[in-house]
CSV table of N, CA and C in Angstrom, one decimal:
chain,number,residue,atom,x,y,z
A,1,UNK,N,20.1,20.6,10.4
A,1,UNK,CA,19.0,21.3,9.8
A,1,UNK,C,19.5,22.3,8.8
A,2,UNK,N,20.6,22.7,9.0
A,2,UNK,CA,21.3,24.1,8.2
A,2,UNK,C,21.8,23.6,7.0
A,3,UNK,N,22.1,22.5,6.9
A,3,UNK,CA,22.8,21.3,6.2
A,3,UNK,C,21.5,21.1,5.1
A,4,UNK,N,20.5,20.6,5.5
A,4,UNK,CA,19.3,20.2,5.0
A,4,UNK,C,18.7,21.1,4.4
A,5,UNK,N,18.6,22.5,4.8
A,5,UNK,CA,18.0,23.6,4.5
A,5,UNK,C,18.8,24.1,3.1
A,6,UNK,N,20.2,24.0,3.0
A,6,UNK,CA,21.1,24.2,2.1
A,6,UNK,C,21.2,23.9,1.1
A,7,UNK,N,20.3,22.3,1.1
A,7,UNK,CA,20.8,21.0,-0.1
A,7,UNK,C,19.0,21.7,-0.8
A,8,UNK,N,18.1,22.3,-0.2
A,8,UNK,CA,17.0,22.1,-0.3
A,8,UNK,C,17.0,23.7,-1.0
A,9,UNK,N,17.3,24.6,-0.7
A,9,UNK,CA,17.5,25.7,-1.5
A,9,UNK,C,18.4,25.4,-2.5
A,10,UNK,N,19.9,24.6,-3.0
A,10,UNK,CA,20.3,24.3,-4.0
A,10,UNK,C,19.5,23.3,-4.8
A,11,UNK,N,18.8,22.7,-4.5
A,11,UNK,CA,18.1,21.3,-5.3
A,11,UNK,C,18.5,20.5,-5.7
A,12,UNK,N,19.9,20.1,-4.7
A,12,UNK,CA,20.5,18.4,-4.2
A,12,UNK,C,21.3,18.6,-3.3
A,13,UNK,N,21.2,17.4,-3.0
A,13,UNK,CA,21.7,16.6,-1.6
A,13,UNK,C,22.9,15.6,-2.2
A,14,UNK,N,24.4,16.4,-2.4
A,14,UNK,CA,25.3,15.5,-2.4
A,14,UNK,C,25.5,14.3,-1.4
A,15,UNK,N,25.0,14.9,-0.2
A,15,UNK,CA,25.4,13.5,0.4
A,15,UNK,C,24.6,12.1,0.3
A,16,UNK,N,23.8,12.2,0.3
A,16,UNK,CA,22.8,11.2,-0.1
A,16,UNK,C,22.2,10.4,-1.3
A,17,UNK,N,22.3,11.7,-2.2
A,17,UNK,CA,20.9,11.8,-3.4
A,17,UNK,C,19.6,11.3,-3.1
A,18,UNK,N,19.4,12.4,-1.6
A,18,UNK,CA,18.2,12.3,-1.5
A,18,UNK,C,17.0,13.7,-2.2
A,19,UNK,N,16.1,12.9,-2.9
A,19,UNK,CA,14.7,13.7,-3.3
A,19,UNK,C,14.6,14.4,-2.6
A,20,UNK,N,14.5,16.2,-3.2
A,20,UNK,CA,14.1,17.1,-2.4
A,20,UNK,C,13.0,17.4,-2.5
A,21,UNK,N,12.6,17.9,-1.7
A,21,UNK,CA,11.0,19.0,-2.3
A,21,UNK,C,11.2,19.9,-3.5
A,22,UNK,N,10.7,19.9,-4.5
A,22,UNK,CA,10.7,20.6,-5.3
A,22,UNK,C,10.3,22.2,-5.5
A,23,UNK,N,9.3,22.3,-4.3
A,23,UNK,CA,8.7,23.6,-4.1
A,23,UNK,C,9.9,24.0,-3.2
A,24,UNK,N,10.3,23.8,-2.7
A,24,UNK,CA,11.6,24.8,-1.9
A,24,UNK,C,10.9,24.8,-0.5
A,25,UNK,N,10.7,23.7,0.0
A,25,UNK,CA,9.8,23.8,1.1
A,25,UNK,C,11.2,22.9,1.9
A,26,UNK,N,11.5,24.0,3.1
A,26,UNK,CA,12.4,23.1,4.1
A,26,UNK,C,12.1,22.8,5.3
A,27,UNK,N,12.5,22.6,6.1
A,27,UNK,CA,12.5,22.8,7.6
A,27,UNK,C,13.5,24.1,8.7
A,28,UNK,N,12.6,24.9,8.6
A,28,UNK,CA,12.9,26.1,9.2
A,28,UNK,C,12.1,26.5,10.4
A,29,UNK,N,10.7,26.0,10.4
A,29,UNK,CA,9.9,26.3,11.3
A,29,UNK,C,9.6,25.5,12.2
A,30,UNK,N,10.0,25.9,13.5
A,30,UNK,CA,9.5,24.3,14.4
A,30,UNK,C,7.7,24.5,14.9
A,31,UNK,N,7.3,23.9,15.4
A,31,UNK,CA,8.1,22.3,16.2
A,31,UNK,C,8.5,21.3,14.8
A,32,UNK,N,9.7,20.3,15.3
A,32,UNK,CA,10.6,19.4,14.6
A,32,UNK,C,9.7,18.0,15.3
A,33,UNK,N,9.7,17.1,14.3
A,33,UNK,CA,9.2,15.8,14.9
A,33,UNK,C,10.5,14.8,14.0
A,34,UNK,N,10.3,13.5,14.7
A,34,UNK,CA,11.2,12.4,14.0
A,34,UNK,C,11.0,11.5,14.8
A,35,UNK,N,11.3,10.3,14.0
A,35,UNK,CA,11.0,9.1,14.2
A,35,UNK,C,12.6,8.0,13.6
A,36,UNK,N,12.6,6.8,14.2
A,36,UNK,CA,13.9,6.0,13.8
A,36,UNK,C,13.0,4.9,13.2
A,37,UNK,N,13.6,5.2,11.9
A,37,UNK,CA,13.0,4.4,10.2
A,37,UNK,C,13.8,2.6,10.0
A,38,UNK,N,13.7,2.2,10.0
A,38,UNK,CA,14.9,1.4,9.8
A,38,UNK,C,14.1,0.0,8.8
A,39,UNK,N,14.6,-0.3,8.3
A,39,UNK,CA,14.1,-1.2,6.7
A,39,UNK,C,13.4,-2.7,7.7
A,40,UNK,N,12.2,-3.2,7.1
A,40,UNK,CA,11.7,-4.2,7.6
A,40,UNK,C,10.7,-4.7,6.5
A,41,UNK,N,10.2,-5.3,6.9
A,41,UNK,CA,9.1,-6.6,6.2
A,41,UNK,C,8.1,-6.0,6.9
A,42,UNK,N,6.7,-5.3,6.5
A,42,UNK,CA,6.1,-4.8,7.3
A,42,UNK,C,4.6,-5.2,6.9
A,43,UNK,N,4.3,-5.5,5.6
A,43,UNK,CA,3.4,-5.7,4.8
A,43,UNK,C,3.1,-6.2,4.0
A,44,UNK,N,2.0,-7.3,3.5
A,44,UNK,CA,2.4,-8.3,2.0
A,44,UNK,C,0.9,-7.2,1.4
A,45,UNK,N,1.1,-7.6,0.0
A,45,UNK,CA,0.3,-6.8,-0.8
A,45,UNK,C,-0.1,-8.1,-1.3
A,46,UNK,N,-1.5,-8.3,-0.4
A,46,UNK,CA,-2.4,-9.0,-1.1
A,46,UNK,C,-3.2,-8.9,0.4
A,47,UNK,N,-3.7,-10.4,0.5
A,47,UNK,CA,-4.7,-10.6,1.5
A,47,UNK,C,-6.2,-10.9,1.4
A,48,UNK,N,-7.1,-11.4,1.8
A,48,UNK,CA,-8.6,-11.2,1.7
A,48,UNK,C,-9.3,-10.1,1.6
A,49,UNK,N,-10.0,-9.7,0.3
A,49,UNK,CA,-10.5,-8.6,0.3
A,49,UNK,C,-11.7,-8.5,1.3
A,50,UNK,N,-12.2,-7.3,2.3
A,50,UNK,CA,-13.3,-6.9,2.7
A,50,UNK,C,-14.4,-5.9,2.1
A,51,UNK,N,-15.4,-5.8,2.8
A,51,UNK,CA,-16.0,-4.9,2.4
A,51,UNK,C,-16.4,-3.7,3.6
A,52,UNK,N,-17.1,-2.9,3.3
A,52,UNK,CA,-17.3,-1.7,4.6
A,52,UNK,C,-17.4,-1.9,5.8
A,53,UNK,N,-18.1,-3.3,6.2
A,53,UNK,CA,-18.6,-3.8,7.1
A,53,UNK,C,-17.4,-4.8,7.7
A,54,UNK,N,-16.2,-4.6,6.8
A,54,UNK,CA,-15.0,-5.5,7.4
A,54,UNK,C,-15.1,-6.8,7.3
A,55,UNK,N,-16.7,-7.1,6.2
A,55,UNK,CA,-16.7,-8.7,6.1
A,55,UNK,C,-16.0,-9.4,4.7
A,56,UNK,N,-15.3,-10.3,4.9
A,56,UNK,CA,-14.8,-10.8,4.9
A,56,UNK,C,-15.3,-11.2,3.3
A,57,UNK,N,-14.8,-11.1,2.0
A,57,UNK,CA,-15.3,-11.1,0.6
A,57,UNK,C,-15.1,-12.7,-0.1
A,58,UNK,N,-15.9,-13.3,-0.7
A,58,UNK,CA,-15.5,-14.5,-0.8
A,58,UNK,C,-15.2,-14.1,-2.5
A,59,UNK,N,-13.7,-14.8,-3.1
A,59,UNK,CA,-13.1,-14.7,-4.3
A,59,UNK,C,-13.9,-15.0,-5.7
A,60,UNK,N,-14.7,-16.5,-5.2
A,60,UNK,CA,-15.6,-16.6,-6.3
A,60,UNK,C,-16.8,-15.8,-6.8
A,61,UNK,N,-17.8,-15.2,-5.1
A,61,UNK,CA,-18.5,-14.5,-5.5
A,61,UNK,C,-19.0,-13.3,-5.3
A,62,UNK,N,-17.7,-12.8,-4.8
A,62,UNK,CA,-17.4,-11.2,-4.1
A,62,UNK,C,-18.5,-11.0,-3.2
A,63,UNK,N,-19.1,-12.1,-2.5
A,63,UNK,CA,-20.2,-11.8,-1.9
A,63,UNK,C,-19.8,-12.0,-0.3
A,64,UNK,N,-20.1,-11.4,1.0
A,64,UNK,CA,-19.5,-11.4,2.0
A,64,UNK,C,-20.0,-12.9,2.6
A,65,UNK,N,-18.6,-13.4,3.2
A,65,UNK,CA,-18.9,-14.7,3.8
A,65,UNK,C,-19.5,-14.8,5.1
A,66,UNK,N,-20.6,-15.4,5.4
A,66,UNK,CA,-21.2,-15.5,6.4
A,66,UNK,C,-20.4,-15.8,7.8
A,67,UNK,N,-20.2,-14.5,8.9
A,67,UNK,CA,-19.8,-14.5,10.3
A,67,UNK,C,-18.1,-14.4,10.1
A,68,UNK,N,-17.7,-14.0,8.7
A,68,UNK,CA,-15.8,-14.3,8.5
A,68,UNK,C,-15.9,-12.3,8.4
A,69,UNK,N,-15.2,-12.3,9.2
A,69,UNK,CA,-14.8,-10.8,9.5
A,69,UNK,C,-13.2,-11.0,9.9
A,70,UNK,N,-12.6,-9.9,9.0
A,70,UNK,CA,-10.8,-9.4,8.8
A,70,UNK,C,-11.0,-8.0,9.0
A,71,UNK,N,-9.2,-7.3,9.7
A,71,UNK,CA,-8.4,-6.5,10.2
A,71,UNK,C,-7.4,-6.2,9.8
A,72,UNK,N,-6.7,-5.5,9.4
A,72,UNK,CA,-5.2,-5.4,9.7
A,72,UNK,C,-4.3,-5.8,8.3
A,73,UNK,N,-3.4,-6.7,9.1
A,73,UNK,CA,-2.4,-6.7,7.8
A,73,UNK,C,-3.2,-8.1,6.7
A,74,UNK,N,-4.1,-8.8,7.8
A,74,UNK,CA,-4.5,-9.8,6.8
A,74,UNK,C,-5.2,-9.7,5.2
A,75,UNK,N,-6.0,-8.3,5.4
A,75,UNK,CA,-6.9,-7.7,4.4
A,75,UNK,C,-5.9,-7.6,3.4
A,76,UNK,N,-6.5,-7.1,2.0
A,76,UNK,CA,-5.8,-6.5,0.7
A,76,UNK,C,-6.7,-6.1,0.2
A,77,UNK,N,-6.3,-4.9,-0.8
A,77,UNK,CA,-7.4,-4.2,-1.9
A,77,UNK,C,-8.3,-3.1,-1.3
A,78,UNK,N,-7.9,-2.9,-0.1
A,78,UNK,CA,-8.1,-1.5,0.6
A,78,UNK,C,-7.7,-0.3,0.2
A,79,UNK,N,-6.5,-1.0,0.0
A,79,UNK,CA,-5.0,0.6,-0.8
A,79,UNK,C,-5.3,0.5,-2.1
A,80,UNK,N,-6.1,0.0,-2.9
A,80,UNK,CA,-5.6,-0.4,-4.0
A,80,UNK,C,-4.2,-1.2,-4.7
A,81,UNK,N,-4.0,-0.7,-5.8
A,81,UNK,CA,-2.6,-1.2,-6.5
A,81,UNK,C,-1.4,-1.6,-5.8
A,82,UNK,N,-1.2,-0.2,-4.8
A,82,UNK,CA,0.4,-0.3,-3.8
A,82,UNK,C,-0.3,-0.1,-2.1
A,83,UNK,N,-0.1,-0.8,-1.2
A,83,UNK,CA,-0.5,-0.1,0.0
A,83,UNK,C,0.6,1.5,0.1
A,84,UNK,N,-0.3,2.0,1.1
A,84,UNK,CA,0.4,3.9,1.4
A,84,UNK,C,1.6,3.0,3.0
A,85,UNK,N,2.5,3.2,2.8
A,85,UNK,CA,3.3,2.8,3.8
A,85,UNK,C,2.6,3.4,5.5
A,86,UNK,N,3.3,3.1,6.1
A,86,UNK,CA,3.4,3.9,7.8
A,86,UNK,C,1.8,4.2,8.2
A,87,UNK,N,1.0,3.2,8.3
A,87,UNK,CA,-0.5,3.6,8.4
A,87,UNK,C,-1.1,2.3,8.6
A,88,UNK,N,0.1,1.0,8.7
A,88,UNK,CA,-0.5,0.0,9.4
A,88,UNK,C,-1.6,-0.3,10.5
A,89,UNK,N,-1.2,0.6,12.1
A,89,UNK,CA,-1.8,0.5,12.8
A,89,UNK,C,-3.3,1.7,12.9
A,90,UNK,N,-3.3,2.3,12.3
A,90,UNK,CA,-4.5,2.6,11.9
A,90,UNK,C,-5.3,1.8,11.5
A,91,UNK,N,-5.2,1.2,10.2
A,91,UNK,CA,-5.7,0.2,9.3
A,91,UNK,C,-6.4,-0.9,10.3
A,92,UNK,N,-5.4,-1.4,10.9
A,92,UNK,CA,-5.7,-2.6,12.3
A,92,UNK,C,-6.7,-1.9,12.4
A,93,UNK,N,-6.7,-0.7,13.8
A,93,UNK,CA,-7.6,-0.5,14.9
A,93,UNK,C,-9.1,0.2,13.9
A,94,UNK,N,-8.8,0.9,12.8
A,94,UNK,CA,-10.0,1.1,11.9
A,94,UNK,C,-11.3,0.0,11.9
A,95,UNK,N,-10.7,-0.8,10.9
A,95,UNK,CA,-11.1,-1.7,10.8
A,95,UNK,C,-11.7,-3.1,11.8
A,96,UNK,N,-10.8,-2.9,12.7
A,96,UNK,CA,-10.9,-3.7,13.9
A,96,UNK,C,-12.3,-3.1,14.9
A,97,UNK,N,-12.4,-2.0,14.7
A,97,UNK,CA,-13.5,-1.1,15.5
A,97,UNK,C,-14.8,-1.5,14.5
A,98,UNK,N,-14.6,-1.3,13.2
A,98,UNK,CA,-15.1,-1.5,12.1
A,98,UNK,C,-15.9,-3.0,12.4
A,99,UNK,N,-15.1,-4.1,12.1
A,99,UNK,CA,-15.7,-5.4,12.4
A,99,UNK,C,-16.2,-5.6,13.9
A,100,UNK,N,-16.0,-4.9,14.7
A,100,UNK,CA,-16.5,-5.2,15.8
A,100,UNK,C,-17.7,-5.2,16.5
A,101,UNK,N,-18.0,-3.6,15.7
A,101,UNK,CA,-19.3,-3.3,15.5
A,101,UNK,C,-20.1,-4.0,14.8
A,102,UNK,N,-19.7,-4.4,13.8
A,102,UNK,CA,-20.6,-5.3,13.0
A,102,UNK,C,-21.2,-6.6,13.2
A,103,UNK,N,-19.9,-7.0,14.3
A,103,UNK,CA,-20.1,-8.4,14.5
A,103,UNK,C,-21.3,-8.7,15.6
């Protein structure tokens, strides 16, 4: 943390070249949280677009396909342009609640 805190009042991180905060914002205050990150295949950027109701958009006539209701990672065009990373299982159980009700 002392390490981190250091690179973050100087504005770099020789060991890494990791992006700092720019506002000078560190980790000084707890509580501390963390999580183990590690590189994966997690998401395709595309998918069936839905609408509010979680149904299910047909391509030719953006019009919702009768009784086809999507969830999760199958959808696209929710995030727009780029999906927001780490908000997968939200997305699922949202939407999953979402079409459920509907159905």
């Amino acid at each position: 943390m002392d390490t981190y805190n250091k690179y973050v009042k100087e504005g770099k991180d020789p060991d890494f070249g990791k992006i700092l905060p720019s506002d000078g914002t560190d980790i000084s205050v707890p509580p501390f949280y963390a999580m183990r990150g590690v590189p994966k295949l997690h998401h395709t950027q595309g998918g069936v677009n839905i609408n509010d109701k979680a149904q299910v958009l047909s391509s030719l006539t953006d019009e919702p396909i009768p009784g086809l209701y999507a969830a999760g990672k199958i959808t696209g065009g929710s995030h727009g342009a780029s999906r927001l990373g780490s908000n997968a299982i939200l997305d699922c159980l949202v939407c999953g609640m979402v079409a459920g009700e509907n159905i």
